[in-house]
CSV table of C-alpha atoms in Angstrom, one decimal:
chain,number,residue,atom,x,y,z
A,1225,MET,CA,110.9,-12.7,36.2
A,1226,LEU,CA,110.2,-15.6,38.5
A,1227,ARG,CA,108.2,-18.3,36.9
A,1228,ARG,CA,106.3,-20.9,38.9
A,1229,ARG,CA,105.5,-24.3,37.7
A,1230,LEU,CA,101.9,-25.2,38.5
A,1231,ARG,CA,101.5,-28.7,39.8
A,1232,PRO,CA,98.5,-30.6,38.5
A,1233,VAL,CA,95.7,-31.1,41.1
A,1234,ASN,CA,94.7,-34.6,41.7
A,1235,ARG,CA,91.0,-34.6,41.7
A,1236,SER,CA,89.3,-37.9,41.8
A,1237,VAL,CA,86.0,-38.1,40.0
A,1238,GLN,CA,83.4,-40.5,41.5
A,1239,LEU,CA,80.9,-41.8,39.0
A,1240,ILE,CA,77.4,-42.2,40.2
A,1241,HIS,CA,75.2,-44.6,38.4
A,1242,VAL,CA,71.7,-43.1,38.0
A,1243,THR,CA,69.0,-45.6,37.1
A,1244,PRO,CA,66.7,-44.0,34.5
A,1245,ARG,CA,63.1,-43.6,35.6
A,1246,PRO,CA,61.0,-46.0,33.6
A,1247,SER,CA,58.6,-44.3,31.3
A,1248,PRO,CA,54.9,-45.0,31.9
A,1249,ALA,CA,53.5,-48.0,30.2
A,1250,PRO,CA,51.9,-47.1,26.9
A,1251,TRP,CA,48.1,-47.1,26.3
A,1252,SER,CA,46.4,-47.7,23.0
A,1253,PRO,CA,44.5,-44.7,21.5
A,1254,TRP,CA,41.0,-44.1,22.9
A,1255,GLN,CA,38.2,-45.8,21.1
A,1256,GLU,CA,35.1,-43.7,21.4
A,1257,GLY,CA,31.5,-45.0,21.2
A,1258,GLN,CA,28.5,-43.1,19.8
A,1259,CYS,CA,26.8,-40.3,21.7
A,1260,GLN,CA,24.0,-41.6,23.8
A,1261,SER,CA,21.4,-39.8,25.9
A,1262,GLY,CA,18.6,-40.3,28.3
A,1263,CYS,CA,17.0,-37.2,26.8
A,1264,THR,CA,16.1,-35.8,30.2
A,1265,ALA,CA,15.4,-32.1,30.7
A,1266,ARG,CA,18.6,-29.9,30.5
A,1267,SER,CA,20.7,-33.0,29.9
A,1268,LYS,CA,23.7,-33.6,27.7
A,1269,GLY,CA,24.6,-36.8,26.0
A,1270,TYR,CA,27.4,-39.1,27.0
A,1271,ARG,CA,30.1,-41.0,25.1
A,1272,GLU,CA,31.9,-44.0,26.5
A,1273,ARG,CA,35.6,-44.3,25.8
A,1274,ARG,CA,37.9,-47.3,26.2
A,1275,ARG,CA,41.6,-48.0,25.7
A,1276,GLN,CA,43.9,-50.9,26.4
A,1277,CYS,CA,47.1,-51.1,28.3
A,1278,LEU,CA,49.8,-52.3,26.0
A,1279,ALA,CA,52.1,-53.4,28.8
A,1280,GLN,CA,51.8,-53.7,32.6
A,1281,ASP,CA,51.2,-51.1,35.3
A,1282,CYS,CA,49.7,-48.4,33.1
A,1283,GLU,CA,48.9,-45.2,34.9
A,1284,GLY,CA,45.3,-44.1,34.7
A,1285,THR,CA,42.2,-46.0,33.7
A,1286,GLY,CA,41.0,-47.8,30.6
A,1287,TYR,CA,37.4,-46.6,30.8
A,1288,ASP,CA,36.0,-43.1,30.8
A,1289,VAL,CA,32.8,-41.3,30.0
A,1290,ALA,CA,32.7,-37.9,28.4
A,1291,LEU,CA,29.8,-35.5,27.7
A,1292,CYS,CA,28.6,-34.8,24.2
A,1293,ASP,CA,25.9,-32.8,22.4
A,1294,ASP,CA,22.7,-34.9,22.3
A,1295,THR,CA,20.8,-32.6,20.0
A,1296,LYS,CA,20.9,-35.1,17.1
A,1297,VAL,CA,20.3,-38.1,19.4
A,1298,CYS,CA,17.2,-36.7,21.0
A,1299,GLY,CA,15.9,-34.9,17.9
A,1300,LYS,CA,12.6,-33.2,18.3
A,1301,LYS,CA,11.1,-35.5,20.8
A,1302,ARG,CA,10.0,-34.0,24.1
A,1303,ARG,CA,12.6,-34.2,26.9
A,1304,VAL,CA,11.5,-36.0,30.0
A,1305,ALA,CA,11.8,-34.4,33.5
A,1306,ALA,CA,14.1,-36.3,35.9
A,1307,GLY,CA,11.1,-36.9,38.2
A,1308,ALA,CA,9.3,-38.7,35.4
A,1309,VAL,CA,12.3,-40.9,34.8
A,1310,ALA,CA,12.5,-41.7,38.5
A,1311,ALA,CA,8.8,-42.6,38.7
A,1312,ARG,CA,9.1,-45.0,35.8
A,1313,ARG,CA,12.2,-46.6,37.3
A,1314,CYS,CA,10.7,-46.8,40.8
A,1315,ALA,CA,7.8,-48.8,39.5
A,1316,GLN,CA,10.3,-51.4,38.2
A,1317,TYR,CA,12.3,-51.3,41.4
A,1318,ALA,CA,9.2,-52.0,43.6
A,1319,ALA,CA,8.9,-55.5,42.1
A,1320,ARG,CA,12.3,-56.3,43.7
A,1321,VAL,CA,12.1,-54.1,46.8
A,1322,PRO,CA,8.7,-54.5,48.6
A,1323,ALA,CA,9.3,-51.5,50.8
A,1324,LEU,CA,8.9,-49.2,47.8
A,1325,ASP,CA,5.6,-47.8,46.6
A,1326,PRO,CA,5.2,-48.8,42.9
A,1327,ARG,CA,2.8,-45.8,42.4
A,1328,GLY,CA,4.6,-43.3,44.7
A,1329,GLY,CA,7.0,-41.9,42.1
A,1330,GLY,CA,10.5,-40.8,42.7
A,1331,VAL,CA,12.7,-37.7,43.0
A,1332,GLN,CA,16.2,-36.5,42.2
A,1333,ALA,CA,18.0,-35.5,45.4
A,1334,PRO,CA,19.8,-32.1,45.6
A,1335,HIS,CA,23.5,-32.1,45.0
A,1336,ASP,CA,25.8,-32.7,48.0
A,1337,PRO,CA,29.5,-32.0,47.4
A,1338,THR,CA,30.5,-34.4,50.1
A,1339,ARG,CA,28.3,-37.2,48.7
A,1340,MET,CA,28.5,-36.7,44.9
A,1341,TRP,CA,26.4,-39.7,44.2
A,1342,MET,CA,23.2,-38.3,45.6
A,1343,GLY,CA,22.2,-36.1,42.7
A,1344,CYS,CA,22.5,-39.0,40.4
A,1345,ALA,CA,20.8,-41.8,42.4
A,1346,ILE,CA,17.1,-42.4,42.0
A,1347,PHE,CA,15.1,-42.0,45.3
A,1348,CYS,CA,11.8,-43.8,45.4
A,1349,ARG,CA,8.8,-43.2,47.7
A,1350,ARG,CA,8.5,-45.6,50.6
A,1351,LEU,CA,5.3,-47.7,50.8
A,1352,SER,CA,4.5,-47.1,54.4
A,1353,SER,CA,7.0,-45.1,56.4
A,1354,GLY,CA,7.0,-42.0,54.1
A,1355,GLY,CA,10.0,-40.2,52.6
A,1356,TYR,CA,12.2,-41.6,49.8
A,1357,TYR,CA,14.8,-44.3,49.6
A,1358,ALA,CA,17.6,-45.1,47.1
A,1359,PRO,CA,17.6,-48.9,46.7
A,1360,ARG,CA,21.3,-49.0,45.7
A,1361,VAL,CA,22.2,-52.0,47.8
A,1362,GLU,CA,19.1,-54.1,47.0
A,1363,LEU,CA,19.6,-53.6,43.3
A,1364,ASN,CA,23.4,-54.0,43.3
A,1365,ASP,CA,23.2,-57.4,41.6
A,1366,ALA,CA,19.7,-57.4,40.3
A,1367,GLY,CA,20.4,-56.2,36.8
A,1368,LEU,CA,18.6,-52.9,37.4
A,1369,ASP,CA,20.5,-49.6,37.3
A,1370,PRO,CA,19.6,-47.4,40.4
A,1371,TYR,CA,21.0,-44.2,38.9
A,1372,PHE,CA,19.9,-41.6,36.4
A,1373,PRO,CA,21.6,-41.9,32.9
A,1374,ASP,CA,25.0,-40.3,32.5
A,1375,GLY,CA,24.6,-36.8,31.1
A,1376,THR,CA,21.6,-36.1,33.3
A,1377,TRP,CA,21.6,-32.5,34.7
A,1378,CYS,CA,22.1,-32.5,38.4
A,1379,HIS,CA,23.2,-29.1,39.7
A,1380,HIS,CA,24.1,-25.5,39.0
A,1381,ASP,CA,26.4,-23.5,41.3
A,1382,GLY,CA,25.7,-20.1,39.8
A,1383,ASP,CA,28.5,-20.4,37.2
A,1384,THR,CA,28.8,-24.0,36.1
A,1385,HIS,CA,26.3,-26.7,35.2
A,1386,TYR,CA,26.8,-30.2,36.7
A,1387,TYR,CA,25.9,-33.5,35.0
A,1388,CYS,CA,26.0,-37.1,36.1
A,1389,LEU,CA,29.1,-39.0,35.0
A,1390,GLN,CA,29.6,-42.5,36.3
A,1391,HIS,CA,27.1,-41.9,39.0
A,1392,HIS,CA,28.8,-38.7,40.3
A,1393,CYS,CA,27.4,-35.2,39.9
A,1394,LEU,CA,30.3,-33.4,38.4
A,1395,PRO,CA,31.0,-30.0,36.7
A,1396,GLU,CA,30.7,-30.1,32.9
A,1397,ASN,CA,34.3,-29.1,32.6
A,1398,PHE,CA,35.5,-32.1,34.6
A,1399,LYS,CA,38.4,-33.9,32.9
A,1400,MET,CA,39.8,-37.2,33.8
A,1401,THR,CA,43.5,-37.5,34.3
A,1402,ALA,CA,45.9,-40.2,35.4
A,1403,GLU,CA,46.0,-38.7,38.9
A,1404,TRP,CA,42.4,-37.4,39.1
A,1405,HIS,CA,39.8,-40.0,38.3
A,1406,VAL,CA,36.1,-40.0,39.1
A,1407,TRP,CA,36.5,-42.9,41.6
A,1408,GLU,CA,39.2,-41.0,43.5
A,1409,LEU,CA,37.2,-37.9,44.2
A,1410,PRO,CA,36.9,-36.7,47.8
A,1411,SER,CA,33.4,-38.0,48.2
A,1412,GLU,CA,32.2,-40.5,50.8
A,1413,ASP,CA,30.2,-43.6,49.8
A,1414,LEU,CA,29.3,-47.0,51.0
A,1415,ALA,CA,31.8,-49.8,51.1
A,1416,GLY,CA,31.1,-53.5,51.7
A,1417,SER,CA,30.4,-56.9,50.2
A,1418,PHE,CA,27.0,-56.0,48.8
A,1419,ASN,CA,26.6,-59.1,46.6
A,1420,ALA,CA,27.7,-61.7,49.2
A,1421,ARG,CA,25.3,-64.1,50.9
A,1422,ALA,CA,22.9,-62.7,53.4
A,1423,ARG,CA,24.2,-61.8,56.9
A,1424,ALA,CA,22.5,-62.3,60.1
A,1425,VAL,CA,20.3,-59.2,60.8
A,1426,ASP,CA,22.2,-56.4,62.3
A,1427,GLN,CA,19.4,-54.0,63.2
A,1428,PRO,CA,21.5,-51.0,64.2
A,1429,ALA,CA,23.6,-51.2,61.1
A,1430,ASP,CA,20.5,-51.7,58.9
A,1431,ASP,CA,18.8,-48.7,60.4
A,1432,ALA,CA,21.9,-46.5,59.9
A,1433,LEU,CA,22.2,-47.7,56.3
A,1434,ARG,CA,18.5,-46.9,55.6
A,1435,ARG,CA,18.9,-43.4,57.0
A,1436,TYR,CA,22.0,-42.8,55.0
A,1437,LEU,CA,20.1,-43.7,51.8
A,1438,SER,CA,16.9,-41.9,52.7
A,1439,LEU,CA,15.3,-38.5,52.2
A,1440,ASP,CA,12.4,-37.0,54.1
A,1441,ASP,CA,9.2,-35.8,52.4
A,1442,ASP,CA,10.8,-32.5,51.4
A,1443,GLY,CA,13.8,-34.2,49.8
A,1444,VAL,CA,16.2,-33.5,52.7
A,1445,PRO,CA,18.7,-36.3,53.7
A,1446,LEU,CA,17.8,-38.0,56.9
A,1447,ALA,CA,21.5,-38.6,57.8
A,1448,ARG,CA,23.3,-35.3,57.8
A,1449,SER,CA,26.7,-36.8,58.3
A,1450,ALA,CA,28.9,-36.9,55.2
A,1451,PHE,CA,30.4,-40.3,56.3
A,1452,PRO,CA,28.5,-43.5,55.5
A,1453,PRO,CA,27.8,-46.2,58.1
A,1454,VAL,CA,30.2,-49.0,58.2
A,1455,ILE,CA,28.9,-52.3,56.9
A,1456,PRO,CA,30.3,-55.1,58.9
A,1457,ASP,CA,32.5,-57.6,57.1
A,1458,GLU,CA,31.2,-61.0,56.6
A,1459,PRO,CA,32.9,-64.0,58.3
A,1460,GLU,CA,35.5,-65.6,56.0
A,1461,GLU,CA,33.8,-68.9,56.1
A,1462,LEU,CA,30.7,-67.5,54.4
A,1463,TRP,CA,32.8,-66.8,51.3
A,1464,GLU,CA,34.0,-70.4,51.1
A,1465,VAL,CA,32.6,-72.5,48.2
A,1466,ASP,CA,32.4,-76.3,48.7
A,1467,ASP,CA,32.6,-77.6,45.1
A,1468,TYR,CA,33.1,-81.2,46.1
A,1469,VAL,CA,31.0,-83.9,47.8
A,1470,ASP,CA,32.3,-86.4,50.3
A,1471,ILE,CA,31.2,-89.9,49.3
A,1472,PRO,CA,31.0,-92.3,52.2
A,1473,ALA,CA,33.4,-95.3,52.0
A,1474,GLN,CA,31.7,-98.5,50.7
A,1475,ARG,CA,32.7,-102.0,51.6
A,1476,ASP,CA,33.8,-104.2,48.8
A,1477,SER,CA,31.0,-106.7,47.9
A,1478,VAL,CA,32.0,-110.3,48.5
């Protein structure tokens, strides 16, 4: 019987260094506040939640708002209709925005899936031109909230109720995740330096902005486009702060 001697095969092994993927930075546990509510009709309560990033570059957000049962919060007191809340708020807004009618009341706009803020913004009756206007820009830095309280009912699609959460009309089963946060929703909204110093009047831009934030007498948006008007950026020099004073040179007294 013929026997063959097997020769060892020379196989070189190349080691590849694989850098381990860093694990996400840790968060502290959520700290939940108490259930609060505006006690509006068909509303739910809301509970603020906060957490702290224990390192750098944490994924997700440190702030969230979740719905809660407001039965104990509101008790047996009568729930207020959204229109009544809007009327009371609009009377306050009119002191800051002269174009609003302090006695004209306000409305809740119908939900728009392309502009999720609409059902949660308060629209006030105009003083002279008719229709309703949401003074979001004028009240941006005035210390007045131009929105309905979180938890306010804002829509029903036949199957699911929607409620205001962080100024967005969202389904009650909406859950925040690291990848899907309320401020990353596919909803168009305004962008610009609202609280900067006043710009020179840009009439076309102002007119487009007013239409975008307005409803007609029947509560129908004047601007049907889902995309907001572009607010021109301010010149860089308007953001400069001169925190020094030039003192003229003085001659030494003899």
